[in-house]
Coordinates of C-alpha atoms (C1' of nucleotides) in Angstrom, one line a residue:
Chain X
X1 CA 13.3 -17.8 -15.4
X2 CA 10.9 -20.5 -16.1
X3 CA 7.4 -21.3 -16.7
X4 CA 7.5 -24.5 -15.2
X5 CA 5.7 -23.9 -12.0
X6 CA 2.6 -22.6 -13.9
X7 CA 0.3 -25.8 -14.5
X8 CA -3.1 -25.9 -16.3
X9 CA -5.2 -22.9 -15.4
X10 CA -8.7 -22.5 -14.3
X11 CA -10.4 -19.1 -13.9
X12 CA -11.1 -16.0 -15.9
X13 CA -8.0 -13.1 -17.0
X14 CA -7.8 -11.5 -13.9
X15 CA -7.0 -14.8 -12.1
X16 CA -4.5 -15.5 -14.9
X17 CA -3.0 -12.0 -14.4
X18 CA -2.6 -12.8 -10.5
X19 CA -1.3 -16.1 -10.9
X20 CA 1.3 -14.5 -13.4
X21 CA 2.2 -11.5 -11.4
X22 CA 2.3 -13.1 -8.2
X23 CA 5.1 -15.4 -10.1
X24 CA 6.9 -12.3 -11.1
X25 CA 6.7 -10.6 -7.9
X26 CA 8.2 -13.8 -5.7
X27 CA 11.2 -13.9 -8.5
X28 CA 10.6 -16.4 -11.0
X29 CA 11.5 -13.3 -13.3
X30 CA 14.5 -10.8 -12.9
X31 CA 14.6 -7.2 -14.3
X32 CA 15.6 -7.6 -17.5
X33 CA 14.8 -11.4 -18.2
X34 CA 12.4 -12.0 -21.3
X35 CA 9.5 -13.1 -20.1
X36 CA 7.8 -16.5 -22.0
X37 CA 6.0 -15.5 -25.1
X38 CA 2.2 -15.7 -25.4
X39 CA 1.7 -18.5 -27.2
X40 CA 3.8 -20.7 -24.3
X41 CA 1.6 -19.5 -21.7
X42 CA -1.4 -20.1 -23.8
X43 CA -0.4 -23.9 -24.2
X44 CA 1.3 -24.3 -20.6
X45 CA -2.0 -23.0 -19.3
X46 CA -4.2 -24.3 -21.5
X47 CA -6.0 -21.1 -22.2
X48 CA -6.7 -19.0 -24.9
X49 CA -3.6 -16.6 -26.5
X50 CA -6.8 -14.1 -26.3
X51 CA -7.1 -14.3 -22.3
X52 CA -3.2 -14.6 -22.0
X53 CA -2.8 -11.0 -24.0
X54 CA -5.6 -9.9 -21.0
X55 CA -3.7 -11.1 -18.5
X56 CA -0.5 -9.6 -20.0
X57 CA -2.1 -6.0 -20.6
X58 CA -2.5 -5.7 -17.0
X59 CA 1.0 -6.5 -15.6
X60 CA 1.7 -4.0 -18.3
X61 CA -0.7 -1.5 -17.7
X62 CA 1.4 -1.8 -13.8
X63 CA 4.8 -1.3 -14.6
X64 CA 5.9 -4.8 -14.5
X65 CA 6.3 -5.8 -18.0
X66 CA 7.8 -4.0 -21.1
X67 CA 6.3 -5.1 -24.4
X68 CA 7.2 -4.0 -28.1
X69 CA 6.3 -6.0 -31.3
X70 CA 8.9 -7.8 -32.8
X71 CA 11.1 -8.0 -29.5
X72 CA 9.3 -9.9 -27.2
X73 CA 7.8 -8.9 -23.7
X74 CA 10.6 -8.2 -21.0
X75 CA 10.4 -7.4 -17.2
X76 CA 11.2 -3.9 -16.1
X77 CA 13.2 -2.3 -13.5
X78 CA 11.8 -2.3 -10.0
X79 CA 12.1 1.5 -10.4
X80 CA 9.3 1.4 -12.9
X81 CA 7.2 -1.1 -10.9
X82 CA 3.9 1.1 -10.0
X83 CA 3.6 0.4 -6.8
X84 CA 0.5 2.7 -6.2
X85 CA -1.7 0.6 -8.6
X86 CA -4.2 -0.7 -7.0
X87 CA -3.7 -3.9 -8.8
X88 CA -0.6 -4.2 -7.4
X89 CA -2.1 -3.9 -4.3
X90 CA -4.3 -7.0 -4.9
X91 CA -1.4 -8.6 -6.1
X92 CA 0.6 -8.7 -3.2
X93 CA -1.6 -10.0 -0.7
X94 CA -0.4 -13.2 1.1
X95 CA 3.3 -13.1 -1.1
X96 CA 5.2 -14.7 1.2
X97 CA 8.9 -13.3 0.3
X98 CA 8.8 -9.6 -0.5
X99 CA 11.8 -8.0 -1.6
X100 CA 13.3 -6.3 1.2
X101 CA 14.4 -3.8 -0.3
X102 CA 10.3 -2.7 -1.2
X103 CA 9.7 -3.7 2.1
X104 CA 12.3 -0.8 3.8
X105 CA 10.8 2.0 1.3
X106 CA 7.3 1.0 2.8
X107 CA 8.0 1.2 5.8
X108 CA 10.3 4.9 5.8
X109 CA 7.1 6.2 3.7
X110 CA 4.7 5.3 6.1
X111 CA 6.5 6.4 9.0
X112 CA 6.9 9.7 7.2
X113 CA 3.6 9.8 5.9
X114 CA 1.5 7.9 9.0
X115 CA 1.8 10.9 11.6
X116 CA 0.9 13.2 9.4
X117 CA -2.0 11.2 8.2
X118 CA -3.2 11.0 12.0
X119 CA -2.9 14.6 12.5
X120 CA -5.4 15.3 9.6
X121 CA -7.4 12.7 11.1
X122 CA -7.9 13.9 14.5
X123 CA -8.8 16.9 13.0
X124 CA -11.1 15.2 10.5
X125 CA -12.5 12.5 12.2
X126 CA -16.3 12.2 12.5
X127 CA -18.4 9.7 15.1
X128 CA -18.3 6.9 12.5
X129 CA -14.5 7.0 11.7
X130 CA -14.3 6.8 15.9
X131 CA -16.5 4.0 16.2
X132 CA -14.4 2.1 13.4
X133 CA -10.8 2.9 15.0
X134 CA -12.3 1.6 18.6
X135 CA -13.6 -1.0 16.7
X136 CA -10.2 -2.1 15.8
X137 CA -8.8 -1.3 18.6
X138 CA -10.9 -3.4 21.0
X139 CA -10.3 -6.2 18.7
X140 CA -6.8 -5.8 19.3
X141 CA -7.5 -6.0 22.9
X142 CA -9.3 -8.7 23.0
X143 CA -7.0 -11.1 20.9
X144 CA -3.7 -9.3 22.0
X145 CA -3.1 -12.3 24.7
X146 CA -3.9 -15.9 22.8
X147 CA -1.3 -16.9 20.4
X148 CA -3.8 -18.8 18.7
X149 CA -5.8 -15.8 17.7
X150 CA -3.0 -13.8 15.8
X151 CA -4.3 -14.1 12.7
X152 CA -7.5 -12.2 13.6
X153 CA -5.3 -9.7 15.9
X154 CA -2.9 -8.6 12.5
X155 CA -6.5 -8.4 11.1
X156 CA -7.6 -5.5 13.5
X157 CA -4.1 -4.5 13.6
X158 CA -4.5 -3.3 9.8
X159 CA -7.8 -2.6 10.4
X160 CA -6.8 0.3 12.9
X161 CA -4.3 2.2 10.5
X162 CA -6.5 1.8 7.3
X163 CA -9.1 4.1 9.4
X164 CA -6.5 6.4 10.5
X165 CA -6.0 6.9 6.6
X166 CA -10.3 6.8 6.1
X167 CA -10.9 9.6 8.9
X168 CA -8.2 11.5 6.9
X169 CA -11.5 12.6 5.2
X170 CA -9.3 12.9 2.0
X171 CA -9.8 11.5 -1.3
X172 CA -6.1 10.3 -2.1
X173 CA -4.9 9.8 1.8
X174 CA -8.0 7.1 1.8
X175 CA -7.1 5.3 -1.4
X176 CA -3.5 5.2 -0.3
X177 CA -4.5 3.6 2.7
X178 CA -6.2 0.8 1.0
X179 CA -3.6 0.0 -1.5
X180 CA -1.5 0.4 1.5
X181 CA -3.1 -2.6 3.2
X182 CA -1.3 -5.6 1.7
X183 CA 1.9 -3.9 2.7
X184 CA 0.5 -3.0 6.2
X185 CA -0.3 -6.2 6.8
X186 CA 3.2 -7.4 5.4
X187 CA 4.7 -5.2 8.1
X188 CA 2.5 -6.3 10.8
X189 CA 2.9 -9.9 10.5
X190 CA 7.0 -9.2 10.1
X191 CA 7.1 -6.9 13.5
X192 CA 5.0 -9.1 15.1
X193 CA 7.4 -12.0 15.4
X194 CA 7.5 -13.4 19.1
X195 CA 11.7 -13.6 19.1
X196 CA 12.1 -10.0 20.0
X197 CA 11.2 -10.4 23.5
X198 CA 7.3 -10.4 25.6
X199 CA 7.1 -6.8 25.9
X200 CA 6.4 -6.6 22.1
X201 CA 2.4 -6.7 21.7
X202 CA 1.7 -5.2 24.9
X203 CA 3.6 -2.6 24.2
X204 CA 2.4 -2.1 20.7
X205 CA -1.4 -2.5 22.1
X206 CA -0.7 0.4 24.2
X207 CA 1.0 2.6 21.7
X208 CA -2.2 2.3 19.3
X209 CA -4.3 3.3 22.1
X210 CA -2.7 6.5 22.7
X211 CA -3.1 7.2 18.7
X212 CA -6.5 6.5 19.3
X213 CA -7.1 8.3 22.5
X214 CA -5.3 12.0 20.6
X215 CA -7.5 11.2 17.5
X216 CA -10.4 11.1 19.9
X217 CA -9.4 14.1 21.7
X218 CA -8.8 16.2 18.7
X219 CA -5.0 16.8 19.5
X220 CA -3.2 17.0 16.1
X221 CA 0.5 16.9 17.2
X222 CA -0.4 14.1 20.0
X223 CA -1.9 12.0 17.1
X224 CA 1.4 12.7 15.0
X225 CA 3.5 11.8 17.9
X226 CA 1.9 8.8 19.1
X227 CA 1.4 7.6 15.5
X228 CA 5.6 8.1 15.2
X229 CA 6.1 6.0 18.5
X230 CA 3.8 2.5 16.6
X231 CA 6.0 2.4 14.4
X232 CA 9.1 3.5 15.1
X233 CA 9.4 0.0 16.4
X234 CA 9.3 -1.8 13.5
X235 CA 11.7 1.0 11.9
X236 CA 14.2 0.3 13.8
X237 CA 13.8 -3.4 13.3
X238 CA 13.8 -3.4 9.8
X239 CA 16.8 -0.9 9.8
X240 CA 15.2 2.5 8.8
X241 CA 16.8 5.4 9.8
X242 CA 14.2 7.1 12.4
X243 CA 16.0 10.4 12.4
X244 CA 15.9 10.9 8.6
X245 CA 12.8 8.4 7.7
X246 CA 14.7 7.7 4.4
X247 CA 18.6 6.0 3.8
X248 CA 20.9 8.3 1.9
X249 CA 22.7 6.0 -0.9
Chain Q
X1 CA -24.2 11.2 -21.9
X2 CA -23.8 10.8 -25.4
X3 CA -21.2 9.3 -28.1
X4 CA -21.6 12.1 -30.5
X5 CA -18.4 13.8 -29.9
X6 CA -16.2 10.9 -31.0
X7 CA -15.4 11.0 -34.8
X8 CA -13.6 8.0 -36.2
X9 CA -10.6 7.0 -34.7
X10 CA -7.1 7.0 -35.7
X11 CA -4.1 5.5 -33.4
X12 CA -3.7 2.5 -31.2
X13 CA -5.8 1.1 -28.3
X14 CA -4.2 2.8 -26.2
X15 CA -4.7 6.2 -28.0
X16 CA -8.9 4.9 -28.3
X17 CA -8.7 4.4 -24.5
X18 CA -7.3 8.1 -23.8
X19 CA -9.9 9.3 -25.7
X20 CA -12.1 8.0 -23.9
X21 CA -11.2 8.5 -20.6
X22 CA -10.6 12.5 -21.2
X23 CA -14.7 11.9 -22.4
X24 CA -15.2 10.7 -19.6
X25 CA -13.2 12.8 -16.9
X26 CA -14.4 15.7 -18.7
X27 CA -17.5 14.8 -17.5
X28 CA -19.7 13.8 -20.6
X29 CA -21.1 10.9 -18.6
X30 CA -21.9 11.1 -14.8
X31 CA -21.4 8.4 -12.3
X32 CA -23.7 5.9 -12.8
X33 CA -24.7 6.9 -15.8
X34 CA -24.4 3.7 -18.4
X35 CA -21.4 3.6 -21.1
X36 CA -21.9 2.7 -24.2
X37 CA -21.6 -0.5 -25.6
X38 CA -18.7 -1.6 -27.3
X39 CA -20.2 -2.2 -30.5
X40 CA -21.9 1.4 -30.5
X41 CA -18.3 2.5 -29.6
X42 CA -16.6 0.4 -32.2
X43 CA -19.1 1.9 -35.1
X44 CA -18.8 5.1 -34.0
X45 CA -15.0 4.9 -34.0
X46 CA -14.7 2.9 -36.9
X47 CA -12.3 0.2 -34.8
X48 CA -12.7 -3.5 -33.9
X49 CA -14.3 -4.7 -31.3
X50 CA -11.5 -6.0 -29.9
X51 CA -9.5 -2.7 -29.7
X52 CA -12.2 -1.1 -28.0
X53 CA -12.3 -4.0 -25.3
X54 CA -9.0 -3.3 -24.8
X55 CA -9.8 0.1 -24.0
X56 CA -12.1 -0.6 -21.6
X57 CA -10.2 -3.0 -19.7
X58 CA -8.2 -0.2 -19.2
X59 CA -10.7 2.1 -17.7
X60 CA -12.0 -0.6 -16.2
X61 CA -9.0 -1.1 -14.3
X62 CA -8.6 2.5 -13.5
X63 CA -11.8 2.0 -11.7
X64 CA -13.6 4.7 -13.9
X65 CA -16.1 1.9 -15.2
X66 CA -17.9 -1.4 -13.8
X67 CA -18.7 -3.6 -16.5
X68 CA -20.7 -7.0 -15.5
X69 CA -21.9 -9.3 -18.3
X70 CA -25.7 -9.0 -19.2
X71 CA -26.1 -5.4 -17.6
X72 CA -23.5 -3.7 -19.6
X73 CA -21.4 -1.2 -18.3
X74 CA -22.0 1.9 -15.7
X75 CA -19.3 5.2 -14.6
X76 CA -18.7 4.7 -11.4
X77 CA -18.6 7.1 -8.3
X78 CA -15.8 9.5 -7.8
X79 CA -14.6 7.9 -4.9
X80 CA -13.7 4.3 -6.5
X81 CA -11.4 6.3 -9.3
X82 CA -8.1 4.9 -9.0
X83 CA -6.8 8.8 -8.6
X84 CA -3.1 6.9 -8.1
X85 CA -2.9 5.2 -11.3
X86 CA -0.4 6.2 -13.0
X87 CA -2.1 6.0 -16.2
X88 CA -5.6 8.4 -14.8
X89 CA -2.5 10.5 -14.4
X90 CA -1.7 10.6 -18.4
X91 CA -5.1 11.1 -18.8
X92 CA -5.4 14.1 -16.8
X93 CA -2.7 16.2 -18.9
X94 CA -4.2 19.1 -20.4
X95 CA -7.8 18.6 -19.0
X96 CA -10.0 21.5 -19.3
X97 CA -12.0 21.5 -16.9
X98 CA -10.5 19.2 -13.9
X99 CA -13.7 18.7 -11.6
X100 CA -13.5 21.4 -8.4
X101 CA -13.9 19.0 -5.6
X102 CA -10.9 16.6 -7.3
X103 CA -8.8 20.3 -7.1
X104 CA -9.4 20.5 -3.2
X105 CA -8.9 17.4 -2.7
X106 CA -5.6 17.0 -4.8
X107 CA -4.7 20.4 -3.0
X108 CA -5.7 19.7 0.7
X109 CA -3.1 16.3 0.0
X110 CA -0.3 18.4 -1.1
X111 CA -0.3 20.8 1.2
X112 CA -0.1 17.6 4.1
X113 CA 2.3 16.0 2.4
X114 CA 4.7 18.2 0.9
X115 CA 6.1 19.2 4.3
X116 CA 6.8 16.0 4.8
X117 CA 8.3 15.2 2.0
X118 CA 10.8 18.5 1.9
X119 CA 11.9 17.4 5.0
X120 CA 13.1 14.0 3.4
X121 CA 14.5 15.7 0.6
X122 CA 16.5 18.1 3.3
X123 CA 17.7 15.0 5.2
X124 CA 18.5 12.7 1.8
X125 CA 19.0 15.6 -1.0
X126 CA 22.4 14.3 -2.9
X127 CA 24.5 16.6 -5.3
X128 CA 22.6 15.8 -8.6
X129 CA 18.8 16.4 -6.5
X130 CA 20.3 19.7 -5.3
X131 CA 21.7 20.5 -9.0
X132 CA 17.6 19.4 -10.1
X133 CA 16.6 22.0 -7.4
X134 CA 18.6 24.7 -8.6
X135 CA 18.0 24.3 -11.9
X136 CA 14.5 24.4 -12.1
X137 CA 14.6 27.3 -9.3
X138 CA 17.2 29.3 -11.6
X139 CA 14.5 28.7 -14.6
X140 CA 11.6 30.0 -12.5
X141 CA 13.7 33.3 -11.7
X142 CA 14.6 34.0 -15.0
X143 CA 11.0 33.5 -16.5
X144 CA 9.0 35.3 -13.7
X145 CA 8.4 38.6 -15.7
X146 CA 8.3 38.4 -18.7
X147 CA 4.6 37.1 -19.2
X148 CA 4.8 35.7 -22.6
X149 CA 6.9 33.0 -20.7
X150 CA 4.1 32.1 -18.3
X151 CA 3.8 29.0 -19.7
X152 CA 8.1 27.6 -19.5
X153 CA 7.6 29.6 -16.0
X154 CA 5.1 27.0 -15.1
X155 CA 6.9 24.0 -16.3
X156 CA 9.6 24.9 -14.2
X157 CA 7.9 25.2 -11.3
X158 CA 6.2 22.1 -12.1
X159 CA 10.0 20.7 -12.4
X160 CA 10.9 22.5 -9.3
X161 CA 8.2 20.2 -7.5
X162 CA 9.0 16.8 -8.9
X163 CA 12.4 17.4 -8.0
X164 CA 11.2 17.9 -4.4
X165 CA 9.7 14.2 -4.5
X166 CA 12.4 12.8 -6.3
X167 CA 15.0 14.1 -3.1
X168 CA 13.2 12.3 -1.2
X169 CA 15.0 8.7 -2.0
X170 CA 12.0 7.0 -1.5
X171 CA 10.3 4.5 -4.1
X172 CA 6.9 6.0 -3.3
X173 CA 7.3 9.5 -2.8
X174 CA 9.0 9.7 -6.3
X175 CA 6.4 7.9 -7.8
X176 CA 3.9 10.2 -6.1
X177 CA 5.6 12.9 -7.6
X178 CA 5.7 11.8 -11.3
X179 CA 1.5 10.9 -10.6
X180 CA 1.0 14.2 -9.4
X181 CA 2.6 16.4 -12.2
X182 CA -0.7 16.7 -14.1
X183 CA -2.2 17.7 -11.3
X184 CA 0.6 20.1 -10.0
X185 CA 0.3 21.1 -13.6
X186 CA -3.4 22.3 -13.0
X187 CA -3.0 23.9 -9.8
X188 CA -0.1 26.0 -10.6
X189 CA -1.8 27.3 -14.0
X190 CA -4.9 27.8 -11.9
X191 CA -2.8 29.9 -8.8
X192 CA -1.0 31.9 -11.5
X193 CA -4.0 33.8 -12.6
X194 CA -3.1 37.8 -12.4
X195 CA -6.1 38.7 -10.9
X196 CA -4.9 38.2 -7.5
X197 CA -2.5 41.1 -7.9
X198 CA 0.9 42.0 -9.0
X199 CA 2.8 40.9 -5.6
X200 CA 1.8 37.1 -6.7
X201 CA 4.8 35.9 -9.0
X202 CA 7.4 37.9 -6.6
X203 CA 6.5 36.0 -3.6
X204 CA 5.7 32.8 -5.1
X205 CA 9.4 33.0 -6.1
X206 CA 10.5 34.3 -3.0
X207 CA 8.9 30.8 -1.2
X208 CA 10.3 28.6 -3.5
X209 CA 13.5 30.0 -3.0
X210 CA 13.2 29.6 0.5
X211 CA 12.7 25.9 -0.1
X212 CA 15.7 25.0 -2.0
X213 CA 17.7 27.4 1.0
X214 CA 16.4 24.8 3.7
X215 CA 16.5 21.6 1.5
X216 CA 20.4 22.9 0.8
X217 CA 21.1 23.6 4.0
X218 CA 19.9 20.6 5.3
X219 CA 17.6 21.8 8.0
X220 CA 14.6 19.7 7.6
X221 CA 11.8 21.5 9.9
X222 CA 12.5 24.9 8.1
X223 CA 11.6 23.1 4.4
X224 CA 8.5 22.0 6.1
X225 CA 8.0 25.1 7.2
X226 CA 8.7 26.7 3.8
X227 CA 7.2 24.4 2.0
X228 CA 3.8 24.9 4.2
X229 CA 4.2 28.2 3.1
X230 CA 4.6 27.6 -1.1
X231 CA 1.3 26.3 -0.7
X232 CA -0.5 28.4 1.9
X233 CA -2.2 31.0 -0.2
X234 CA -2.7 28.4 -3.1
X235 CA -4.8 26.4 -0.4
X236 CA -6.5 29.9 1.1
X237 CA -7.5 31.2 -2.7
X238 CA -9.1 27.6 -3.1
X239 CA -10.7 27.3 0.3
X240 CA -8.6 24.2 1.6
X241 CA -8.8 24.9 5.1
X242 CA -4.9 25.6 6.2
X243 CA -5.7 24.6 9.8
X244 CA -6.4 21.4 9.2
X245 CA -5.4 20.6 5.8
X246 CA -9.2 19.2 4.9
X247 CA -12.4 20.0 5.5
X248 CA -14.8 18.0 7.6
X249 CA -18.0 17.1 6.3
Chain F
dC1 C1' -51.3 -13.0 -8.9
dA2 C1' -47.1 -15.6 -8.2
dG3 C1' -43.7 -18.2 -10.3
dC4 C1' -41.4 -20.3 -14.0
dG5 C1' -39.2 -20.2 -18.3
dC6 C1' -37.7 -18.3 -22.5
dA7 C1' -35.7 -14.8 -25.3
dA8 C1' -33.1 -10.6 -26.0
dA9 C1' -29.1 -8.0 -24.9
dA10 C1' -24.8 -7.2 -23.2
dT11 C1' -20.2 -8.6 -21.9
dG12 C1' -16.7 -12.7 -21.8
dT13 C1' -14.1 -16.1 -24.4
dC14 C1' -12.3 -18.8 -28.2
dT15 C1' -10.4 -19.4 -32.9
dG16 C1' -7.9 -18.3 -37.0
dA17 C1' -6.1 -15.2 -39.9
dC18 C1' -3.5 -11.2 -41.2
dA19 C1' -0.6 -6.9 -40.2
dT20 C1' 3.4 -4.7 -38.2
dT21 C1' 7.6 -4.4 -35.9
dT22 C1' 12.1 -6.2 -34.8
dA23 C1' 16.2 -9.1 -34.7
dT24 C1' 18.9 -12.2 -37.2
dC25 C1' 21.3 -14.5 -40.8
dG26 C1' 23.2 -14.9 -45.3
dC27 C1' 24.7 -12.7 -49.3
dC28 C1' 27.1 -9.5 -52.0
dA29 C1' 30.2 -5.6 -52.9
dG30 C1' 34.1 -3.3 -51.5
Chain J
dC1 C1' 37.9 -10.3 -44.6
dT2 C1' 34.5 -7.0 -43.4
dG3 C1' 30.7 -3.8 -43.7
dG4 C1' 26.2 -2.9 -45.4
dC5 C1' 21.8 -4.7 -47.2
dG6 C1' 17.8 -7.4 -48.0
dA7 C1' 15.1 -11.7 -47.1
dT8 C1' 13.3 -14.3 -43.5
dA9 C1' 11.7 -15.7 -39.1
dA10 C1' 9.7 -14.6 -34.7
dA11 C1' 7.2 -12.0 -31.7
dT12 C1' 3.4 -8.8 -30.7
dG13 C1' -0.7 -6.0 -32.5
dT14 C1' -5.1 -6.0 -34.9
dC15 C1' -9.2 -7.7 -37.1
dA16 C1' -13.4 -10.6 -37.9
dG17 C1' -16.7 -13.9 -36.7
dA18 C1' -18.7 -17.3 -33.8
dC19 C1' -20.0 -19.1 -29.5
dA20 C1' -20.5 -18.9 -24.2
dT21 C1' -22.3 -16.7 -20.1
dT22 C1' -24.8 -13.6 -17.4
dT23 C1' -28.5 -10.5 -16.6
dT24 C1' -32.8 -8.4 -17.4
dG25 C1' -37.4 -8.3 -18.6
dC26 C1' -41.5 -10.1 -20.7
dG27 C1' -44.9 -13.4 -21.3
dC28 C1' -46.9 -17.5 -20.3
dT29 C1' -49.0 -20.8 -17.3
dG30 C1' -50.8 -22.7 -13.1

DNA sequence: CAGCGCAAAATGTCTGACATTTATCGCCAG
DNA sequence: CTGGCGATAAATGTCAGACATTTTGCGCTG
C-alpha cells in the first residue's frame, strides 16, 4: 500500500519492472488497491517518468496492473494475473512468501500435467535429453547426503523435471517447463524441509530414479506412474487432493 | 523482409504492435532476419517514435525480436517465441496462414493434455461448468447441418473446449484454455474441411457428446478416454503421431 | 599486417510539452 | 433540497527533440 520500501534506483526498465513487480507479488499491493502514480515513482526512484511508463507497460503487458487514462493504474485480480508469462517467471525467482493459494494450483497442475509430460518423454527422449536427466540425477546423488550442499542439490533437483519437460520433444511442454522452473524450485525448497522426518530425501532420491530408469527404458505408463509417486509427496503436504489433482470449491 | 505492406497507421500502440506482429507471424520476415528500424517504421507508419518503441517492447517481450543497442534488431528463432503469452495469443486470431510445424506442435500438446484435463473437469465440474458444457454442446448439435452455420458451429465447439479447461478449477489450466482458443480456433476450422467425407460433422459430434456424458457423470478415465478420441483423427489427418503424442526427431 | 581509434548507426534514456480521458466539485434550475 | 451539468483538476497517453550508450566497420598508424 506504500511506496516507502522503494529507495533510489539503479539499473535499466527491466530492473525497474522487477523491482516493482517483485513488490507487488510479496503484497505491498492488494487487488484492487491503486497503485502510486508515475510521477511518484519517478521522483521516489529517481528515474525518468519515461523508464517508469517502461517498467509499468510490462507488469501490464502480465496481467498485474489495470491502467486507463484519467483513473489511475490499479492492481488486478489474481484471476487475471498471467501466470504463463514468461516474465512472470523471471519475476518470481527467489520471492520468498508466495501466496499459498498460487502455490496449491502449481502444484495440482503439475502433478496432473508431470506424468503425462514423462510419458511423452520416454517416448520422445533422444541420447542427449538422457545424458541431461542422468546428469541431474547423479547430482542429486552426489549432494543428497551433506546438508551443506542443499542449495546445489534443489539445483539438480529442478534441473531433473525441467528435462523431463525438454525430452517432451514439444514446443509448448518445453516452454512450460521453463517458466515452470521458479515455481519448481519454489516447491522443491518447500518439500524439502528437514521437519518431516529422515526418510524424506532418500526417499525422494529414489523415486526420481525410477522416473529416470522408465524414461530410459522407454516404458510410457511406468514413467507416468513413477513421475505421480515424486510428487505425490509434496501433494499431500501442501494439502492437494491426490485422488482428484484439483479442490472442488 | 520488407516494410512495404504497412500503410500509415491509425489506432493506439497497442493496435501498431498487432500490426506488426501478424507481419511478422505471417511470416514477412524470417528468423534472423533484421527488423526494421524504428524510425523506418515510424515514417512508414506515420507515428512517433515513441509509439513504435512501445510496440516493440512488446514483441520484444513476447520473445519474437532481440533488440541490442548498436546492432539493431533481428526475428528470433521459433523456439524462443513466448507461444504462452497471452498476448502472441491475440495476435494469432484470424491468422491466415498459421506456420505447419506450430499446428503439430499446438496439436501433439492438446491431444496430451486434454485427457488430462477432462479428467479434472470430471472430478471438479460444478453446476454452472456443466450448464457451460451443455450449452455449447446443445449449440454444436443444433448448427451441425446446416452448412451456412459452419462458422457459429465452430465457435461453439471452440466454447465447448474452453469450458473443458475452465472445469478444471485450476488457475493454469483455465488460463491455458483462454491462450489456446486462437489456436483451437485454427485447428477446428482446419479439421472441418468436407473433403474428408460426409461422416465427419456426425461423429465429431457424437465424440463430443461422449465427453460432456463422462465429465457429467463424473467418471474421470472415460473423459480421458473420450476426449483422446475428439482429437484422434484431428491428430491422424495432421500426422501427430497418436502413439506417442509427438514425433521424435 | 596488426592494432588502435574514430565515426557512423542503431537502440536506450531523458526532458518538456501537449492531448485525452476520467473523476470531482460547485453551480444552477427545478 | 436535490438532480443534472459544466468547468476544473488529475492521471495516463502521445509527441518531438536532444543526448547517452553500444556496436560495427573503416581507416589510419606504427
Amino acid at each position: 500500500m506504500s511506496l516507502e520500501a522503494l529507495g533510489p534506483h539503479q539499473g535499466d526498465a527491466d530492473a525497474l519492472a522487477r523491482r516493482l513487480a517483485r513488490a507487488l507479488l510479496g503484497g505491498d499491493w492488494q487487488p484492487g488497491d491503486v497503485f502510486p502514480k508515475e510521477l511518484d515513482i519517478a521522483a521516489r526512484c529517481a528515474v525518468s517518468r519515461n523508464l517508469v511508463r517502461n517498467a509499468l507497460a510490462s507488469l501490464t503487458a502480465a496481467g498485474l496492473l489495470e491502467r486507463t487514462a484519467g483513473r489511475g493504474t490499479r492492481v488486478r485480480e489474481v484471476g487475471d494475473w498471467h501466470l504463463l508469462d514468461p516474465q512472470m517467471s523471471d519475476w518470481l525467482v527467489g520471492l520468498a512468501h508466495p501466496q499459498p493459494q498460487l502455490v496449491r494450483e502449481l502444484l495440482a497442475f503439475r502433478y496432473s500435467a508431470e506424468p503425462v509430460v514423462a510419458e511423452l518423454a520416454a517416448r520422445a527422449a533422444g541420447p542427449d535429453d538422457l545424458a541431461r536427466l542422468e546428469a541431474a540425477f547423479r547430482g542429486m546423488a552426489a549432494t543428497a547426503d551433506a546438508s551443506e550442499q542443499a542449495g546445489q542439490h534443489v539445483e539438480y533437483d529442478v534441473a531433473f523435471h525441467e528435462a523431463i519437460y525438454e525430452a517432451s520433444h514439444n514446443l509448448i511442454w518445453r516452454q512450460m517447463g521453463h517458466l515452470l522452473r521458479p515455481s519448481i524450485l519454489a516447491l522443491v525448497q518447500h518439500s524439502q524441509r528437514p521437519a518431516r522426518g529422515d526418510d524424506g530425501l532418500g526417499d525422494s532420491l529414489e523415486r526420481h530414479g525410477a522416473v529416470l530408469e522408465a524414461i530410459k527404458g522407454g516404458d510410457g505408463p511406468r514413467a507416468a506412474r513413477a513421475a505421480r509417486e515424486v510428487l505425490g509427496r509434496t501433494a499431500r503436504d501442501l494439502g492437494v487432493d491426490t485422488e482428484t489433482g484439483a479442490r472442488a470449491d
